[in-house]
C-alpha cells in the first residue's frame, strides 16, 4: 500500500472522497479484518439482515446490495436455497469490488461501480435492497435513503445493517473499550493503514441511533419501519417497505 491518505474524514463536501479513499486503501485487508475484528459475528448479522428482506416473495427478482464492498451480503442472499434471482452489487470504491470479485465467481451477482447517492438505475428497478455497514459512511444519509426508495418497486423492502451503541451500560463499557482501544490498534497493525480503524468507532459514535435512523426512513417515504438490536446492541438490523 502506498501513499495512504493522512486525514480522517470530516463532515462536509470532501467526506465522500475521503471515504472512497479509505476503502480503496484498506481493500486488500478488508475481509480479514472484518471477520477478525468482529470475531466472525458479522456472518450472523448478515444472515439476520437477509432474513428480513422478504426475497421469498420474488425469488427470481432483482436485488440491490448498495455499498456492497467485497460482496459478503450479496453472497448471503445469492446462496440461499430457492433464490433464483440476481443481485446487483454497487460500490464507489472500485478496489473493494475488485478485491472480492473471485468470491462471486459463478454466483448471480453483477458488480457495478456506482455512488449510492446517484444510483444509475431507473425508478422501481429492484424487488429489494440492502446495505450492510454502508449507510453510516454516506456523506448525506437522507439523500441515500431517498435514492434507495426511488429504485425500489412499491412494496419492496429495504434492509440496513449498521453498528450502534449498546443500551446496557455494562455492555457499552466493554464495547467502548474494545472499539476505542483494541480495534484501532489491531486494525492499524493488520491493515497498515494509520487511521482507518480509528475512523470506524468515530463514525459509529457520530451516527444516529436506531430510533433516529428509523425516523429518517419514514422521512424518505418508507413505511412499516422497524429494527432489532443484535448482539446486545452492538449492531442493529433495520427494515422498511417502499
Ligand atoms: C464498511 S464497508 C461495507 C462493505 C460491505 N457492505 C460489507 O458488509 O462488508 C462500506 C462500503 O461502503 C462504500 N461506500 C461508502 N459510501 C458510498 C457511496 N456514497 N456510494 C457507494 N459506496 C459507498 C465504501 O466504499 C465501502 O466499500
PDB file of C-alpha atoms and ligand atoms in Angstrom:
ATOM      1  CA  UNK A   1       0.000   0.000   0.000  1.00  0.00           C
ATOM      2  CA  UNK A   2       1.485   3.339  -0.982  1.00  0.00           C
ATOM      3  CA  UNK A   3       0.794   6.969  -0.236  1.00  0.00           C
ATOM      4  CA  UNK A   4      -2.023   6.491   2.278  1.00  0.00           C
ATOM      5  CA  UNK A   5      -4.307   9.447   2.859  1.00  0.00           C
ATOM      6  CA  UNK A   6      -3.352  11.257   6.025  1.00  0.00           C
ATOM      7  CA  UNK A   7      -6.530  12.782   7.412  1.00  0.00           C
ATOM      8  CA  UNK A   8      -9.672  11.153   8.819  1.00  0.00           C
ATOM      9  CA  UNK A   9     -12.973  12.026   7.082  1.00  0.00           C
ATOM     10  CA  UNK A  10     -14.640  15.193   8.286  1.00  0.00           C
ATOM     11  CA  UNK A  11     -18.218  16.270   7.716  1.00  0.00           C
ATOM     12  CA  UNK A  12     -18.554  18.334   4.556  1.00  0.00           C
ATOM     13  CA  UNK A  13     -18.131  18.123   0.839  1.00  0.00           C
ATOM     14  CA  UNK A  14     -14.858  16.191   0.896  1.00  0.00           C
ATOM     15  CA  UNK A  15     -16.242  13.366   3.026  1.00  0.00           C
ATOM     16  CA  UNK A  16     -17.277  11.179   0.088  1.00  0.00           C
ATOM     17  CA  UNK A  17     -13.826  11.419  -1.485  1.00  0.00           C
ATOM     18  CA  UNK A  18     -12.177  10.633   1.834  1.00  0.00           C
ATOM     19  CA  UNK A  19     -14.434   7.623   2.482  1.00  0.00           C
ATOM     20  CA  UNK A  20     -13.763   6.283  -1.017  1.00  0.00           C
ATOM     21  CA  UNK A  21     -10.035   6.738  -0.422  1.00  0.00           C
ATOM     22  CA  UNK A  22     -10.092   4.843   2.903  1.00  0.00           C
ATOM     23  CA  UNK A  23     -11.921   1.838   1.492  1.00  0.00           C
ATOM     24  CA  UNK A  24      -9.766   1.815  -1.626  1.00  0.00           C
ATOM     25  CA  UNK A  25      -6.676   1.731   0.582  1.00  0.00           C
ATOM     26  CA  UNK A  26      -7.818  -0.946   3.025  1.00  0.00           C
ATOM     27  CA  UNK A  27      -9.474  -3.165   0.365  1.00  0.00           C
ATOM     28  CA  UNK A  28      -6.699  -5.829   0.318  1.00  0.00           C
ATOM     29  CA  UNK A  29      -7.118  -6.497   4.073  1.00  0.00           C
ATOM     30  CA  UNK A  30     -10.815  -5.660   4.429  1.00  0.00           C
ATOM     31  CA  UNK A  31     -12.222  -9.210   4.587  1.00  0.00           C
ATOM     32  CA  UNK A  32      -9.602 -10.476   7.004  1.00  0.00           C
ATOM     33  CA  UNK A  33     -10.072  -7.545   9.348  1.00  0.00           C
ATOM     34  CA  UNK A  34     -13.843  -7.695   9.100  1.00  0.00           C
ATOM     35  CA  UNK A  35     -14.012 -11.276  10.310  1.00  0.00           C
ATOM     36  CA  UNK A  36     -11.189 -10.991  12.860  1.00  0.00           C
ATOM     37  CA  UNK A  37     -12.328  -7.729  14.426  1.00  0.00           C
ATOM     38  CA  UNK A  38     -15.962  -8.831  14.643  1.00  0.00           C
ATOM     39  CA  UNK A  39     -14.890 -12.293  15.900  1.00  0.00           C
ATOM     40  CA  UNK A  40     -16.866 -13.618  12.911  1.00  0.00           C
ATOM     41  CA  UNK A  41     -20.152 -12.358  14.358  1.00  0.00           C
ATOM     42  CA  UNK A  42     -20.623 -10.311  11.181  1.00  0.00           C
ATOM     43  CA  UNK A  43     -21.681 -13.502   9.360  1.00  0.00           C
ATOM     44  CA  UNK A  44     -24.636 -13.981  11.725  1.00  0.00           C
ATOM     45  CA  UNK A  45     -25.549 -10.303  11.341  1.00  0.00           C
ATOM     46  CA  UNK A  46     -25.627 -10.642   7.555  1.00  0.00           C
ATOM     47  CA  UNK A  47     -27.865 -13.709   7.883  1.00  0.00           C
ATOM     48  CA  UNK A  48     -30.225 -11.719  10.119  1.00  0.00           C
ATOM     49  CA  UNK A  49     -30.343  -8.934   7.513  1.00  0.00           C
ATOM     50  CA  UNK A  50     -31.171 -11.236   4.588  1.00  0.00           C
ATOM     51  CA  UNK A  51     -33.823 -12.953   6.744  1.00  0.00           C
ATOM     52  CA  UNK A  52     -35.649  -9.600   6.820  1.00  0.00           C
ATOM     53  CA  UNK A  53     -35.516  -8.877   3.089  1.00  0.00           C
ATOM     54  CA  UNK A  54     -38.636 -10.826   2.135  1.00  0.00           C
ATOM     55  CA  UNK A  55     -36.926 -12.150  -1.021  1.00  0.00           C
ATOM     56  CA  UNK A  56     -39.093 -15.294  -0.843  1.00  0.00           C
ATOM     57  CA  UNK A  57     -41.968 -13.225  -2.298  1.00  0.00           C
ATOM     58  CA  UNK A  58     -39.941 -12.685  -5.500  1.00  0.00           C
ATOM     59  CA  UNK A  59     -37.213 -15.360  -5.540  1.00  0.00           C
ATOM     60  CA  UNK A  60     -36.369 -14.684  -9.203  1.00  0.00           C
ATOM     61  CA  UNK A  61     -36.308 -10.924  -8.700  1.00  0.00           C
ATOM     62  CA  UNK A  62     -33.592  -8.298  -8.924  1.00  0.00           C
ATOM     63  CA  UNK A  63     -31.997  -7.171  -5.660  1.00  0.00           C
ATOM     64  CA  UNK A  64     -29.637  -4.291  -4.883  1.00  0.00           C
ATOM     65  CA  UNK A  65     -26.706  -4.637  -2.483  1.00  0.00           C
ATOM     66  CA  UNK A  66     -25.618  -0.998  -2.143  1.00  0.00           C
ATOM     67  CA  UNK A  67     -22.197  -0.114  -0.643  1.00  0.00           C
ATOM     68  CA  UNK A  68     -21.507  -3.784  -1.332  1.00  0.00           C
ATOM     69  CA  UNK A  69     -17.766  -3.761  -0.675  1.00  0.00           C
ATOM     70  CA  UNK A  70     -16.454  -7.291  -1.176  1.00  0.00           C
ATOM     71  CA  UNK A  71     -19.953  -8.802  -1.663  1.00  0.00           C
ATOM     72  CA  UNK A  72     -20.497 -10.666   1.626  1.00  0.00           C
ATOM     73  CA  UNK A  73     -24.111  -9.519   1.965  1.00  0.00           C
ATOM     74  CA  UNK A  74     -24.940 -10.182  -1.694  1.00  0.00           C
ATOM     75  CA  UNK A  75     -23.430 -13.657  -1.362  1.00  0.00           C
ATOM     76  CA  UNK A  76     -25.541 -14.370   1.694  1.00  0.00           C
ATOM     77  CA  UNK A  77     -28.629 -13.758  -0.456  1.00  0.00           C
ATOM     78  CA  UNK A  78     -27.328 -15.379  -3.654  1.00  0.00           C
ATOM     79  CA  UNK A  79     -26.527 -18.628  -1.797  1.00  0.00           C
ATOM     80  CA  UNK A  80     -29.933 -19.008  -0.180  1.00  0.00           C
ATOM     81  CA  UNK A  81     -31.703 -22.206  -1.221  1.00  0.00           C
ATOM     82  CA  UNK A  82     -34.555 -21.292  -3.551  1.00  0.00           C
ATOM     83  CA  UNK A  83     -33.082 -17.969  -4.668  1.00  0.00           C
ATOM     84  CA  UNK A  84     -33.060 -17.802  -8.467  1.00  0.00           C
ATOM     85  CA  UNK A  85     -32.807 -14.048  -8.931  1.00  0.00           C
ATOM     86  CA  UNK A  86     -29.932 -11.620  -9.443  1.00  0.00           C
ATOM     87  CA  UNK A  87     -28.047  -9.314  -7.113  1.00  0.00           C
ATOM     88  CA  UNK A  88     -26.652  -6.034  -8.399  1.00  0.00           C
ATOM     89  CA  UNK A  89     -23.773  -5.075  -6.088  1.00  0.00           C
ATOM     90  CA  UNK A  90     -22.753  -1.406  -6.185  1.00  0.00           C
ATOM     91  CA  UNK A  91     -19.889   0.420  -4.510  1.00  0.00           C
ATOM     92  CA  UNK A  92     -17.996   3.592  -5.371  1.00  0.00           C
ATOM     93  CA  UNK A  93     -14.599   2.202  -4.261  1.00  0.00           C
ATOM     94  CA  UNK A  94     -13.548   0.114  -7.236  1.00  0.00           C
ATOM     95  CA  UNK A  95     -10.717  -1.645  -5.325  1.00  0.00           C
ATOM     96  CA  UNK A  96     -13.291  -3.114  -2.902  1.00  0.00           C
ATOM     97  CA  UNK A  97     -15.303  -4.615  -5.781  1.00  0.00           C
ATOM     98  CA  UNK A  98     -12.118  -5.840  -7.475  1.00  0.00           C
ATOM     99  CA  UNK A  99     -10.827  -7.392  -4.256  1.00  0.00           C
ATOM    100  CA  UNK A 100     -13.947  -9.517  -3.781  1.00  0.00           C
ATOM    101  CA  UNK A 101     -14.519 -10.489  -7.398  1.00  0.00           C
ATOM    102  CA  UNK A 102     -13.100 -14.019  -7.050  1.00  0.00           C
ATOM    103  CA  UNK A 103     -15.630 -14.752  -4.300  1.00  0.00           C
ATOM    104  CA  UNK A 104     -18.574 -14.171  -6.648  1.00  0.00           C
ATOM    105  CA  UNK A 105     -17.403 -16.451  -9.464  1.00  0.00           C
ATOM    106  CA  UNK A 106     -20.456 -18.442 -10.533  1.00  0.00           C
ATOM    107  CA  UNK A 107     -22.806 -16.521  -8.236  1.00  0.00           C
ATOM    108  CA  UNK A 108     -25.667 -14.472  -9.711  1.00  0.00           C
ATOM    109  CA  UNK A 109     -24.062 -11.201  -8.649  1.00  0.00           C
ATOM    110  CA  UNK A 110     -23.341  -8.325 -11.027  1.00  0.00           C
ATOM    111  CA  UNK A 111     -20.912  -5.699  -9.695  1.00  0.00           C
ATOM    112  CA  UNK A 112     -21.241  -2.044 -10.644  1.00  0.00           C
ATOM    113  CA  UNK A 113     -19.061   0.842  -9.587  1.00  0.00           C
ATOM    114  CA  UNK A 114     -21.624   3.441  -8.545  1.00  0.00           C
ATOM    115  CA  UNK A 115     -22.321   6.086  -5.928  1.00  0.00           C
ATOM    116  CA  UNK A 116     -25.251   5.232  -3.634  1.00  0.00           C
ATOM    117  CA  UNK A 117     -26.310   8.882  -3.738  1.00  0.00           C
ATOM    118  CA  UNK A 118     -26.831   8.808  -7.528  1.00  0.00           C
ATOM    119  CA  UNK A 119     -27.655   5.239  -8.470  1.00  0.00           C
ATOM    120  CA  UNK A 120     -27.552   4.556 -12.228  1.00  0.00           C
ATOM    121  CA  UNK A 121     -30.887   2.716 -12.257  1.00  0.00           C
ATOM    122  CA  UNK A 122     -34.391   3.630 -13.329  1.00  0.00           C
ATOM    123  CA  UNK A 123     -37.142   4.182 -10.785  1.00  0.00           C
ATOM    124  CA  UNK A 124     -38.731   0.992  -9.386  1.00  0.00           C
ATOM    125  CA  UNK A 125     -35.996  -1.326 -10.706  1.00  0.00           C
ATOM    126  CA  UNK A 126     -35.497  -3.583  -7.656  1.00  0.00           C
ATOM    127  CA  UNK A 127     -37.557  -6.126  -5.712  1.00  0.00           C
ATOM    128  CA  UNK A 128     -35.494  -5.414  -2.609  1.00  0.00           C
ATOM    129  CA  UNK A 129     -32.416  -3.517  -1.471  1.00  0.00           C
ATOM    130  CA  UNK A 130     -29.921  -3.988   1.317  1.00  0.00           C
ATOM    131  CA  UNK A 131     -26.970  -2.123   2.766  1.00  0.00           C
ATOM    132  CA  UNK A 132     -24.515  -3.501   5.324  1.00  0.00           C
ATOM    133  CA  UNK A 133     -22.316  -1.047   7.213  1.00  0.00           C
ATOM    134  CA  UNK A 134     -22.599   1.446   4.373  1.00  0.00           C
ATOM    135  CA  UNK A 135     -25.297   3.960   5.334  1.00  0.00           C
ATOM    136  CA  UNK A 136     -23.108   5.344   8.154  1.00  0.00           C
ATOM    137  CA  UNK A 137     -20.463   6.219   5.586  1.00  0.00           C
ATOM    138  CA  UNK A 138     -22.722   8.205   3.282  1.00  0.00           C
ATOM    139  CA  UNK A 139     -21.991  11.917   3.127  1.00  0.00           C
ATOM    140  CA  UNK A 140     -25.763  12.531   3.033  1.00  0.00           C
ATOM    141  CA  UNK A 141     -27.764   9.728   4.687  1.00  0.00           C
ATOM    142  CA  UNK A 142     -31.145  11.183   3.758  1.00  0.00           C
ATOM    143  CA  UNK A 143     -30.141  11.505   0.094  1.00  0.00           C
ATOM    144  CA  UNK A 144     -29.030   7.855   0.151  1.00  0.00           C
ATOM    145  CA  UNK A 145     -32.352   6.710   1.626  1.00  0.00           C
ATOM    146  CA  UNK A 146     -34.265   8.797  -0.945  1.00  0.00           C
ATOM    147  CA  UNK A 147     -32.266   7.107  -3.692  1.00  0.00           C
ATOM    148  CA  UNK A 148     -32.973   3.581  -2.339  1.00  0.00           C
ATOM    149  CA  UNK A 149     -36.656   4.463  -2.146  1.00  0.00           C
ATOM    150  CA  UNK A 150     -36.605   5.673  -5.749  1.00  0.00           C
ATOM    151  CA  UNK A 151     -35.084   2.474  -7.184  1.00  0.00           C
ATOM    152  CA  UNK A 152     -37.336   0.109  -5.196  1.00  0.00           C
ATOM    153  CA  UNK A 153     -40.643  -1.161  -6.528  1.00  0.00           C
ATOM    154  CA  UNK A 154     -43.592  -0.095  -4.384  1.00  0.00           C
ATOM    155  CA  UNK A 155     -43.968  -2.702  -1.628  1.00  0.00           C
ATOM    156  CA  UNK A 156     -40.340  -3.856  -1.878  1.00  0.00           C
ATOM    157  CA  UNK A 157     -38.178  -3.925   1.243  1.00  0.00           C
ATOM    158  CA  UNK A 158     -35.033  -2.111   2.264  1.00  0.00           C
ATOM    159  CA  UNK A 159     -32.828  -3.745   4.904  1.00  0.00           C
ATOM    160  CA  UNK A 160     -29.980  -1.866   6.573  1.00  0.00           C
ATOM    161  CA  UNK A 161     -27.367  -3.354   8.869  1.00  0.00           C
ATOM    162  CA  UNK A 162     -25.385  -0.905  10.979  1.00  0.00           C
ATOM    163  CA  UNK A 163     -23.287  -0.650  14.087  1.00  0.00           C
ATOM    164  CA  UNK A 164     -24.919   1.072  17.001  1.00  0.00           C
ATOM    165  CA  UNK A 165     -24.186   1.769  20.658  1.00  0.00           C
ATOM    166  CA  UNK A 166     -25.370  -0.874  23.174  1.00  0.00           C
ATOM    167  CA  UNK A 167     -28.081   0.454  25.531  1.00  0.00           C
ATOM    168  CA  UNK A 168     -26.873  -1.564  28.558  1.00  0.00           C
ATOM    169  CA  UNK A 169     -24.154   0.437  30.416  1.00  0.00           C
ATOM    170  CA  UNK A 170     -22.052  -2.646  31.252  1.00  0.00           C
ATOM    171  CA  UNK A 171     -22.112  -3.979  27.682  1.00  0.00           C
ATOM    172  CA  UNK A 172     -21.498  -0.415  26.452  1.00  0.00           C
ATOM    173  CA  UNK A 173     -18.380  -0.035  28.618  1.00  0.00           C
ATOM    174  CA  UNK A 174     -16.889  -3.282  27.269  1.00  0.00           C
ATOM    175  CA  UNK A 175     -17.842  -2.306  23.738  1.00  0.00           C
ATOM    176  CA  UNK A 176     -16.231   1.136  24.038  1.00  0.00           C
ATOM    177  CA  UNK A 177     -13.064  -0.399  25.430  1.00  0.00           C
ATOM    178  CA  UNK A 178     -12.888  -2.845  22.520  1.00  0.00           C
ATOM    179  CA  UNK A 179     -13.910  -0.335  19.851  1.00  0.00           C
ATOM    180  CA  UNK A 180     -11.729   2.544  21.021  1.00  0.00           C
ATOM    181  CA  UNK A 181      -8.653   0.760  22.434  1.00  0.00           C
ATOM    182  CA  UNK A 182      -8.273  -2.669  20.836  1.00  0.00           C
ATOM    183  CA  UNK A 183      -9.823  -2.358  17.391  1.00  0.00           C
ATOM    184  CA  UNK A 184      -7.821   0.713  16.236  1.00  0.00           C
ATOM    185  CA  UNK A 185      -4.525  -0.958  17.242  1.00  0.00           C
ATOM    186  CA  UNK A 186      -5.284  -4.341  15.617  1.00  0.00           C
ATOM    187  CA  UNK A 187      -6.717  -2.548  12.576  1.00  0.00           C
ATOM    188  CA  UNK A 188      -3.611  -0.373  12.219  1.00  0.00           C
ATOM    189  CA  UNK A 189      -1.210  -3.309  12.512  1.00  0.00           C
ATOM    190  CA  UNK A 190      -3.061  -5.652  10.151  1.00  0.00           C
ATOM    191  CA  UNK A 191      -4.216  -3.118   7.536  1.00  0.00           C
ATOM    192  CA  UNK A 192      -1.067  -0.987   7.660  1.00  0.00           C
ATOM    193  CA  UNK A 193      -3.389   1.998   7.480  1.00  0.00           C
ATOM    194  CA  UNK A 194      -2.649   4.718  10.063  1.00  0.00           C
ATOM    195  CA  UNK A 195      -6.173   5.767  10.987  1.00  0.00           C
ATOM    196  CA  UNK A 196      -8.861   3.832   9.041  1.00  0.00           C
ATOM    197  CA  UNK A 197      -9.782   1.801  12.127  1.00  0.00           C
ATOM    198  CA  UNK A 198      -9.878   4.919  14.286  1.00  0.00           C
ATOM    199  CA  UNK A 199     -12.403   6.345  11.836  1.00  0.00           C
ATOM    200  CA  UNK A 200     -14.668   3.292  12.398  1.00  0.00           C
ATOM    201  CA  UNK A 201     -15.508   3.911  16.108  1.00  0.00           C
ATOM    202  CA  UNK A 202     -15.661   7.664  15.499  1.00  0.00           C
ATOM    203  CA  UNK A 203     -18.157   7.236  12.675  1.00  0.00           C
ATOM    204  CA  UNK A 204     -20.308   4.912  14.816  1.00  0.00           C
ATOM    205  CA  UNK A 205     -20.281   7.429  17.687  1.00  0.00           C
ATOM    206  CA  UNK A 206     -21.453  10.207  15.370  1.00  0.00           C
ATOM    207  CA  UNK A 207     -24.145   8.125  13.650  1.00  0.00           C
ATOM    208  CA  UNK A 208     -27.837   8.431  14.650  1.00  0.00           C
ATOM    209  CA  UNK A 209     -29.207   5.705  16.951  1.00  0.00           C
ATOM    210  CA  UNK A 210     -31.798   3.180  15.689  1.00  0.00           C
ATOM    211  CA  UNK A 211     -34.805   5.314  16.625  1.00  0.00           C
ATOM    212  CA  UNK A 212     -33.483   8.378  14.836  1.00  0.00           C
ATOM    213  CA  UNK A 213     -32.486   6.320  11.817  1.00  0.00           C
ATOM    214  CA  UNK A 214     -35.989   4.820  11.708  1.00  0.00           C
ATOM    215  CA  UNK A 215     -37.351   8.386  11.610  1.00  0.00           C
ATOM    216  CA  UNK A 216     -35.092   9.123   8.644  1.00  0.00           C
ATOM    217  CA  UNK A 217     -36.500   6.075   6.825  1.00  0.00           C
ATOM    218  CA  UNK A 218     -40.007   7.446   7.360  1.00  0.00           C
ATOM    219  CA  UNK A 219     -38.900  10.887   6.187  1.00  0.00           C
ATOM    220  CA  UNK A 220     -37.682   9.290   2.953  1.00  0.00           C
ATOM    221  CA  UNK A 221     -41.153   7.810   2.350  1.00  0.00           C
ATOM    222  CA  UNK A 222     -40.698   4.304   3.756  1.00  0.00           C
ATOM    223  CA  UNK A 223     -43.440   2.649   5.828  1.00  0.00           C
ATOM    224  CA  UNK A 224     -43.608  -0.401   8.111  1.00  0.00           C
ATOM    225  CA  UNK A 225     -40.291   0.681   9.576  1.00  0.00           C
ATOM    226  CA  UNK A 226     -38.728  -1.454  12.304  1.00  0.00           C
ATOM    227  CA  UNK A 227     -35.439  -2.580  13.763  1.00  0.00           C
ATOM    228  CA  UNK A 228     -33.920  -5.216  16.022  1.00  0.00           C
ATOM    229  CA  UNK A 229     -30.780  -4.925  18.086  1.00  0.00           C
ATOM    230  CA  UNK A 230     -28.195  -7.654  17.524  1.00  0.00           C
ATOM    231  CA  UNK A 231     -25.558  -8.993  19.941  1.00  0.00           C
ATOM    232  CA  UNK A 232     -26.567  -6.790  22.863  1.00  0.00           C
ATOM    233  CA  UNK A 233     -26.977  -3.731  20.647  1.00  0.00           C
ATOM    234  CA  UNK A 234     -23.538  -3.686  19.003  1.00  0.00           C
ATOM    235  CA  UNK A 235     -25.356  -3.739  15.687  1.00  0.00           C
ATOM    236  CA  UNK A 236     -28.927  -3.295  14.520  1.00  0.00           C
ATOM    237  CA  UNK A 237     -30.875  -4.592  11.571  1.00  0.00           C
ATOM    238  CA  UNK A 238     -33.408  -2.109  10.199  1.00  0.00           C
ATOM    239  CA  UNK A 239     -36.188  -2.839   7.734  1.00  0.00           C
ATOM    240  CA  UNK A 240     -38.697  -0.729   5.858  1.00  0.00           C
ATOM    241  CA  UNK A 241     -41.134  -1.012   2.954  1.00  0.00           C
ATOM    242  CA  UNK A 242     -41.052   1.312  -0.062  1.00  0.00           C
TER     243      UNK A 242
HETATM  244  C1  LIG B   1     -17.823  -0.833   5.812  1.00  0.00           C
HETATM  245  S1  LIG B   1     -17.839  -1.157   4.087  1.00  0.00           S
HETATM  246  C2  LIG B   1     -19.143  -2.347   3.984  1.00  0.00           C
HETATM  247  C3  LIG B   1     -18.999  -3.267   2.817  1.00  0.00           C
HETATM  248  C4  LIG B   1     -19.965  -4.425   2.772  1.00  0.00           C
HETATM  249  N1  LIG B   1     -21.336  -3.979   2.641  1.00  0.00           N
HETATM  250  C5  LIG B   1     -19.826  -5.304   3.984  1.00  0.00           C
HETATM  251  O1  LIG B   1     -20.802  -5.518   4.685  1.00  0.00           O
HETATM  252  O2  LIG B   1     -18.721  -5.790   4.240  1.00  0.00           O
HETATM  253  C6  LIG B   1     -18.602   0.305   3.480  1.00  0.00           C
HETATM  254  C7  LIG B   1     -18.604   0.364   1.962  1.00  0.00           C
HETATM  255  O3  LIG B   1     -19.452   1.454   1.562  1.00  0.00           O
HETATM  256  C8  LIG B   1     -18.881   2.032   0.417  1.00  0.00           C
HETATM  257  N2  LIG B   1     -19.460   3.376   0.269  1.00  0.00           N
HETATM  258  C9  LIG B   1     -19.444   4.390   1.158  1.00  0.00           C
HETATM  259  N3  LIG B   1     -20.081   5.453   0.661  1.00  0.00           N
HETATM  260  C10 LIG B   1     -20.535   5.093  -0.575  1.00  0.00           C
HETATM  261  C11 LIG B   1     -21.266   5.760  -1.585  1.00  0.00           C
HETATM  262  N4  LIG B   1     -21.679   7.026  -1.457  1.00  0.00           N
HETATM  263  N5  LIG B   1     -21.564   5.088  -2.711  1.00  0.00           N
HETATM  264  C12 LIG B   1     -21.140   3.805  -2.886  1.00  0.00           C
HETATM  265  N6  LIG B   1     -20.414   3.132  -1.976  1.00  0.00           N
HETATM  266  C13 LIG B   1     -20.130   3.766  -0.829  1.00  0.00           C
HETATM  267  C14 LIG B   1     -17.394   2.010   0.690  1.00  0.00           C
HETATM  268  O4  LIG B   1     -16.629   2.159  -0.473  1.00  0.00           O
HETATM  269  C15 LIG B   1     -17.231   0.648   1.346  1.00  0.00           C
HETATM  270  O5  LIG B   1     -16.918  -0.358   0.411  1.00  0.00           O
END
